[in-house]
């Protein structure tokens, strides 16, 4: 933040995630190893993402069944695309694409209208929203869900 006082707290968080070195592990280690030297070189804000599973839409928070809407927000300058992916477990290494959208504007609210949970077996999954700007910088947010069909 001292390198660019105009950045908001969410911008700093996303820059730290973007610049982190990924660590291969069977444990959930977050975004990875912080690389402060790489982070301070990023001068502009990168996309901000927020993924939300609405409590009032489902009987129990994050216990999903049937066809669901995926809500959240993609915020930032020069957004070019966002995608929603799903993977089994709490620390996945491979992801299945739910939807990919090319867009040049910010999006808030329903990001994907109809995902059919019947395509997956019952269990714990991680949903991920990833946004990309024109410089190729990425931001993501995850939400844990339990599919109970």
PDB file of C-alpha atoms in Angstrom:
ATOM      1  CA  UNK A   1       0.000   0.000   0.000  1.00  0.00           C
ATOM      2  CA  UNK A   2       2.901   2.372   0.660  1.00  0.00           C
ATOM      3  CA  UNK A   3       4.052   1.870  -2.962  1.00  0.00           C
ATOM      4  CA  UNK A   4       0.617   2.924  -4.255  1.00  0.00           C
ATOM      5  CA  UNK A   5      -1.485   4.727  -1.597  1.00  0.00           C
ATOM      6  CA  UNK A   6      -4.480   4.905  -3.948  1.00  0.00           C
ATOM      7  CA  UNK A   7      -5.100   1.169  -3.741  1.00  0.00           C
ATOM      8  CA  UNK A   8      -8.013  -0.061  -1.675  1.00  0.00           C
ATOM      9  CA  UNK A   9      -7.683  -2.918   0.832  1.00  0.00           C
ATOM     10  CA  UNK A  10      -9.410  -5.316  -1.614  1.00  0.00           C
ATOM     11  CA  UNK A  11      -6.895  -4.300  -4.293  1.00  0.00           C
ATOM     12  CA  UNK A  12      -3.969  -5.096  -1.978  1.00  0.00           C
ATOM     13  CA  UNK A  13      -5.511  -8.472  -1.077  1.00  0.00           C
ATOM     14  CA  UNK A  14      -5.959  -9.365  -4.749  1.00  0.00           C
ATOM     15  CA  UNK A  15      -2.438  -8.238  -5.652  1.00  0.00           C
ATOM     16  CA  UNK A  16      -1.050 -10.442  -2.858  1.00  0.00           C
ATOM     17  CA  UNK A  17      -3.079 -13.408  -4.184  1.00  0.00           C
ATOM     18  CA  UNK A  18      -2.063 -12.731  -7.789  1.00  0.00           C
ATOM     19  CA  UNK A  19       1.641 -12.463  -6.983  1.00  0.00           C
ATOM     20  CA  UNK A  20       1.784 -15.461  -4.607  1.00  0.00           C
ATOM     21  CA  UNK A  21       3.786 -18.519  -5.636  1.00  0.00           C
ATOM     22  CA  UNK A  22       1.535 -21.575  -5.813  1.00  0.00           C
ATOM     23  CA  UNK A  23       2.488 -24.441  -3.512  1.00  0.00           C
ATOM     24  CA  UNK A  24       1.536 -28.004  -4.429  1.00  0.00           C
ATOM     25  CA  UNK A  25       0.138 -29.667  -1.336  1.00  0.00           C
ATOM     26  CA  UNK A  26      -2.693 -31.912  -0.286  1.00  0.00           C
ATOM     27  CA  UNK A  27      -3.501 -29.277   2.361  1.00  0.00           C
ATOM     28  CA  UNK A  28      -5.285 -25.993   1.723  1.00  0.00           C
ATOM     29  CA  UNK A  29      -2.501 -23.407   1.855  1.00  0.00           C
ATOM     30  CA  UNK A  30      -4.485 -20.472   0.500  1.00  0.00           C
ATOM     31  CA  UNK A  31      -3.028 -18.552  -2.420  1.00  0.00           C
ATOM     32  CA  UNK A  32       0.496 -19.780  -1.746  1.00  0.00           C
ATOM     33  CA  UNK A  33       3.817 -18.264  -0.680  1.00  0.00           C
ATOM     34  CA  UNK A  34       3.740 -14.458  -0.428  1.00  0.00           C
ATOM     35  CA  UNK A  35       6.196 -12.798  -2.804  1.00  0.00           C
ATOM     36  CA  UNK A  36       6.334  -9.199  -1.589  1.00  0.00           C
ATOM     37  CA  UNK A  37       8.947  -8.212  -4.186  1.00  0.00           C
ATOM     38  CA  UNK A  38       6.611  -9.267  -6.999  1.00  0.00           C
ATOM     39  CA  UNK A  39       3.565  -7.690  -5.329  1.00  0.00           C
ATOM     40  CA  UNK A  40       5.082  -4.191  -5.047  1.00  0.00           C
ATOM     41  CA  UNK A  41       5.861  -4.199  -8.775  1.00  0.00           C
ATOM     42  CA  UNK A  42       2.130  -4.302  -9.610  1.00  0.00           C
ATOM     43  CA  UNK A  43       1.106  -0.662  -9.958  1.00  0.00           C
ATOM     44  CA  UNK A  44      -2.552  -0.967 -10.949  1.00  0.00           C
ATOM     45  CA  UNK A  45      -5.484  -2.606  -9.287  1.00  0.00           C
ATOM     46  CA  UNK A  46      -6.399  -6.034 -10.611  1.00  0.00           C
ATOM     47  CA  UNK A  47      -9.938  -7.429 -10.917  1.00  0.00           C
ATOM     48  CA  UNK A  48     -11.853  -7.972  -7.700  1.00  0.00           C
ATOM     49  CA  UNK A  49     -14.165 -10.955  -7.380  1.00  0.00           C
ATOM     50  CA  UNK A  50     -16.772 -12.007  -4.882  1.00  0.00           C
ATOM     51  CA  UNK A  51     -18.731 -15.253  -5.009  1.00  0.00           C
ATOM     52  CA  UNK A  52     -21.853 -15.666  -2.896  1.00  0.00           C
ATOM     53  CA  UNK A  53     -24.237 -18.497  -2.242  1.00  0.00           C
ATOM     54  CA  UNK A  54     -27.418 -16.842  -0.969  1.00  0.00           C
ATOM     55  CA  UNK A  55     -28.735 -18.169   2.344  1.00  0.00           C
ATOM     56  CA  UNK A  56     -32.356 -17.365   1.565  1.00  0.00           C
ATOM     57  CA  UNK A  57     -32.194 -19.238  -1.744  1.00  0.00           C
ATOM     58  CA  UNK A  58     -31.361 -22.605  -0.148  1.00  0.00           C
ATOM     59  CA  UNK A  59     -32.695 -24.434   2.943  1.00  0.00           C
ATOM     60  CA  UNK A  60     -29.270 -24.709   4.604  1.00  0.00           C
ATOM     61  CA  UNK A  61     -26.380 -22.397   3.795  1.00  0.00           C
ATOM     62  CA  UNK A  62     -24.268 -23.868   1.007  1.00  0.00           C
ATOM     63  CA  UNK A  63     -26.229 -27.154   0.869  1.00  0.00           C
ATOM     64  CA  UNK A  64     -27.341 -27.136  -2.736  1.00  0.00           C
ATOM     65  CA  UNK A  65     -29.710 -29.259  -4.752  1.00  0.00           C
ATOM     66  CA  UNK A  66     -31.247 -29.005  -8.201  1.00  0.00           C
ATOM     67  CA  UNK A  67     -30.793 -26.026 -10.490  1.00  0.00           C
ATOM     68  CA  UNK A  68     -29.116 -23.057  -8.809  1.00  0.00           C
ATOM     69  CA  UNK A  69     -28.158 -19.479  -9.644  1.00  0.00           C
ATOM     70  CA  UNK A  70     -24.596 -18.430  -8.898  1.00  0.00           C
ATOM     71  CA  UNK A  71     -24.277 -14.858  -7.666  1.00  0.00           C
ATOM     72  CA  UNK A  72     -21.391 -12.543  -7.005  1.00  0.00           C
ATOM     73  CA  UNK A  73     -19.501  -9.648  -8.489  1.00  0.00           C
ATOM     74  CA  UNK A  74     -16.648  -8.975 -10.889  1.00  0.00           C
ATOM     75  CA  UNK A  75     -15.273  -5.477 -10.333  1.00  0.00           C
ATOM     76  CA  UNK A  76     -12.317  -3.658 -11.837  1.00  0.00           C
ATOM     77  CA  UNK A  77     -11.080  -1.702 -14.797  1.00  0.00           C
ATOM     78  CA  UNK A  78     -10.695  -3.313 -18.211  1.00  0.00           C
ATOM     79  CA  UNK A  79     -12.276  -6.677 -17.314  1.00  0.00           C
ATOM     80  CA  UNK A  80     -12.198  -8.961 -20.360  1.00  0.00           C
ATOM     81  CA  UNK A  81     -13.665 -12.204 -19.020  1.00  0.00           C
ATOM     82  CA  UNK A  82     -14.769 -14.241 -16.058  1.00  0.00           C
ATOM     83  CA  UNK A  83     -15.432 -17.905 -15.511  1.00  0.00           C
ATOM     84  CA  UNK A  84     -17.033 -20.124 -12.925  1.00  0.00           C
ATOM     85  CA  UNK A  85     -15.517 -23.521 -12.197  1.00  0.00           C
ATOM     86  CA  UNK A  86     -16.226 -26.358  -9.768  1.00  0.00           C
ATOM     87  CA  UNK A  87     -14.010 -29.027  -8.249  1.00  0.00           C
ATOM     88  CA  UNK A  88     -14.416 -31.862  -5.785  1.00  0.00           C
ATOM     89  CA  UNK A  89     -13.175 -31.322  -2.238  1.00  0.00           C
ATOM     90  CA  UNK A  90     -11.780 -28.416  -0.265  1.00  0.00           C
ATOM     91  CA  UNK A  91      -8.311 -28.194  -1.840  1.00  0.00           C
ATOM     92  CA  UNK A  92      -8.811 -29.198  -5.477  1.00  0.00           C
ATOM     93  CA  UNK A  93      -6.133 -29.478  -8.114  1.00  0.00           C
ATOM     94  CA  UNK A  94      -8.352 -29.864 -11.195  1.00  0.00           C
ATOM     95  CA  UNK A  95     -11.436 -27.858 -12.098  1.00  0.00           C
ATOM     96  CA  UNK A  96     -14.476 -28.371 -14.338  1.00  0.00           C
ATOM     97  CA  UNK A  97     -15.753 -25.357 -16.254  1.00  0.00           C
ATOM     98  CA  UNK A  98     -19.333 -24.332 -15.480  1.00  0.00           C
ATOM     99  CA  UNK A  99     -19.371 -21.167 -17.598  1.00  0.00           C
ATOM    100  CA  UNK A 100     -17.047 -18.682 -19.323  1.00  0.00           C
ATOM    101  CA  UNK A 101     -18.149 -15.159 -20.234  1.00  0.00           C
ATOM    102  CA  UNK A 102     -16.305 -12.586 -22.327  1.00  0.00           C
ATOM    103  CA  UNK A 103     -17.279  -9.136 -21.122  1.00  0.00           C
ATOM    104  CA  UNK A 104     -15.909  -5.615 -21.069  1.00  0.00           C
ATOM    105  CA  UNK A 105     -17.910  -4.364 -18.099  1.00  0.00           C
ATOM    106  CA  UNK A 106     -18.297  -5.001 -14.382  1.00  0.00           C
ATOM    107  CA  UNK A 107     -20.939  -7.504 -13.329  1.00  0.00           C
ATOM    108  CA  UNK A 108     -22.825  -7.758 -10.045  1.00  0.00           C
ATOM    109  CA  UNK A 109     -25.699 -10.061  -9.136  1.00  0.00           C
ATOM    110  CA  UNK A 110     -26.491 -13.263 -11.019  1.00  0.00           C
ATOM    111  CA  UNK A 111     -23.304 -14.425 -12.743  1.00  0.00           C
ATOM    112  CA  UNK A 112     -24.716 -17.714 -14.026  1.00  0.00           C
ATOM    113  CA  UNK A 113     -28.431 -18.376 -14.066  1.00  0.00           C
ATOM    114  CA  UNK A 114     -28.876 -22.153 -14.162  1.00  0.00           C
ATOM    115  CA  UNK A 115     -26.289 -24.656 -12.954  1.00  0.00           C
ATOM    116  CA  UNK A 116     -27.675 -28.166 -12.543  1.00  0.00           C
ATOM    117  CA  UNK A 117     -26.148 -29.791  -9.460  1.00  0.00           C
ATOM    118  CA  UNK A 118     -27.419 -33.188 -10.635  1.00  0.00           C
ATOM    119  CA  UNK A 119     -24.314 -33.329 -12.864  1.00  0.00           C
ATOM    120  CA  UNK A 120     -22.244 -34.002  -9.722  1.00  0.00           C
ATOM    121  CA  UNK A 121     -22.345 -36.716  -7.049  1.00  0.00           C
ATOM    122  CA  UNK A 122     -23.301 -35.748  -3.513  1.00  0.00           C
ATOM    123  CA  UNK A 123     -20.398 -34.314  -1.560  1.00  0.00           C
ATOM    124  CA  UNK A 124     -18.259 -31.273  -0.778  1.00  0.00           C
ATOM    125  CA  UNK A 125     -17.156 -29.073  -3.684  1.00  0.00           C
ATOM    126  CA  UNK A 126     -15.369 -25.780  -4.215  1.00  0.00           C
ATOM    127  CA  UNK A 127     -16.897 -23.212  -6.565  1.00  0.00           C
ATOM    128  CA  UNK A 128     -14.433 -20.675  -8.011  1.00  0.00           C
ATOM    129  CA  UNK A 129     -15.082 -17.364  -9.728  1.00  0.00           C
ATOM    130  CA  UNK A 130     -12.065 -16.125 -11.705  1.00  0.00           C
ATOM    131  CA  UNK A 131     -11.869 -12.750 -13.475  1.00  0.00           C
ATOM    132  CA  UNK A 132      -9.241 -11.570 -15.964  1.00  0.00           C
ATOM    133  CA  UNK A 133      -8.345  -8.073 -17.135  1.00  0.00           C
ATOM    134  CA  UNK A 134      -6.724  -6.973 -20.398  1.00  0.00           C
ATOM    135  CA  UNK A 135      -3.216  -7.287 -18.873  1.00  0.00           C
ATOM    136  CA  UNK A 136      -3.882 -10.979 -18.123  1.00  0.00           C
ATOM    137  CA  UNK A 137      -4.052 -10.415 -14.374  1.00  0.00           C
ATOM    138  CA  UNK A 138      -6.387 -12.760 -12.514  1.00  0.00           C
ATOM    139  CA  UNK A 139      -8.415 -12.607  -9.351  1.00  0.00           C
ATOM    140  CA  UNK A 140     -10.513 -15.354  -7.823  1.00  0.00           C
ATOM    141  CA  UNK A 141     -12.854 -16.113  -4.975  1.00  0.00           C
ATOM    142  CA  UNK A 142     -13.933 -19.537  -3.710  1.00  0.00           C
ATOM    143  CA  UNK A 143     -17.043 -20.802  -1.957  1.00  0.00           C
ATOM    144  CA  UNK A 144     -17.432 -24.225  -0.381  1.00  0.00           C
ATOM    145  CA  UNK A 145     -20.689 -26.009  -1.129  1.00  0.00           C
ATOM    146  CA  UNK A 146     -22.248 -29.336  -0.300  1.00  0.00           C
ATOM    147  CA  UNK A 147     -24.298 -30.958  -3.066  1.00  0.00           C
ATOM    148  CA  UNK A 148     -27.188 -33.003  -1.692  1.00  0.00           C
ATOM    149  CA  UNK A 149     -29.323 -34.308  -4.555  1.00  0.00           C
TER     150      UNK A 149
END
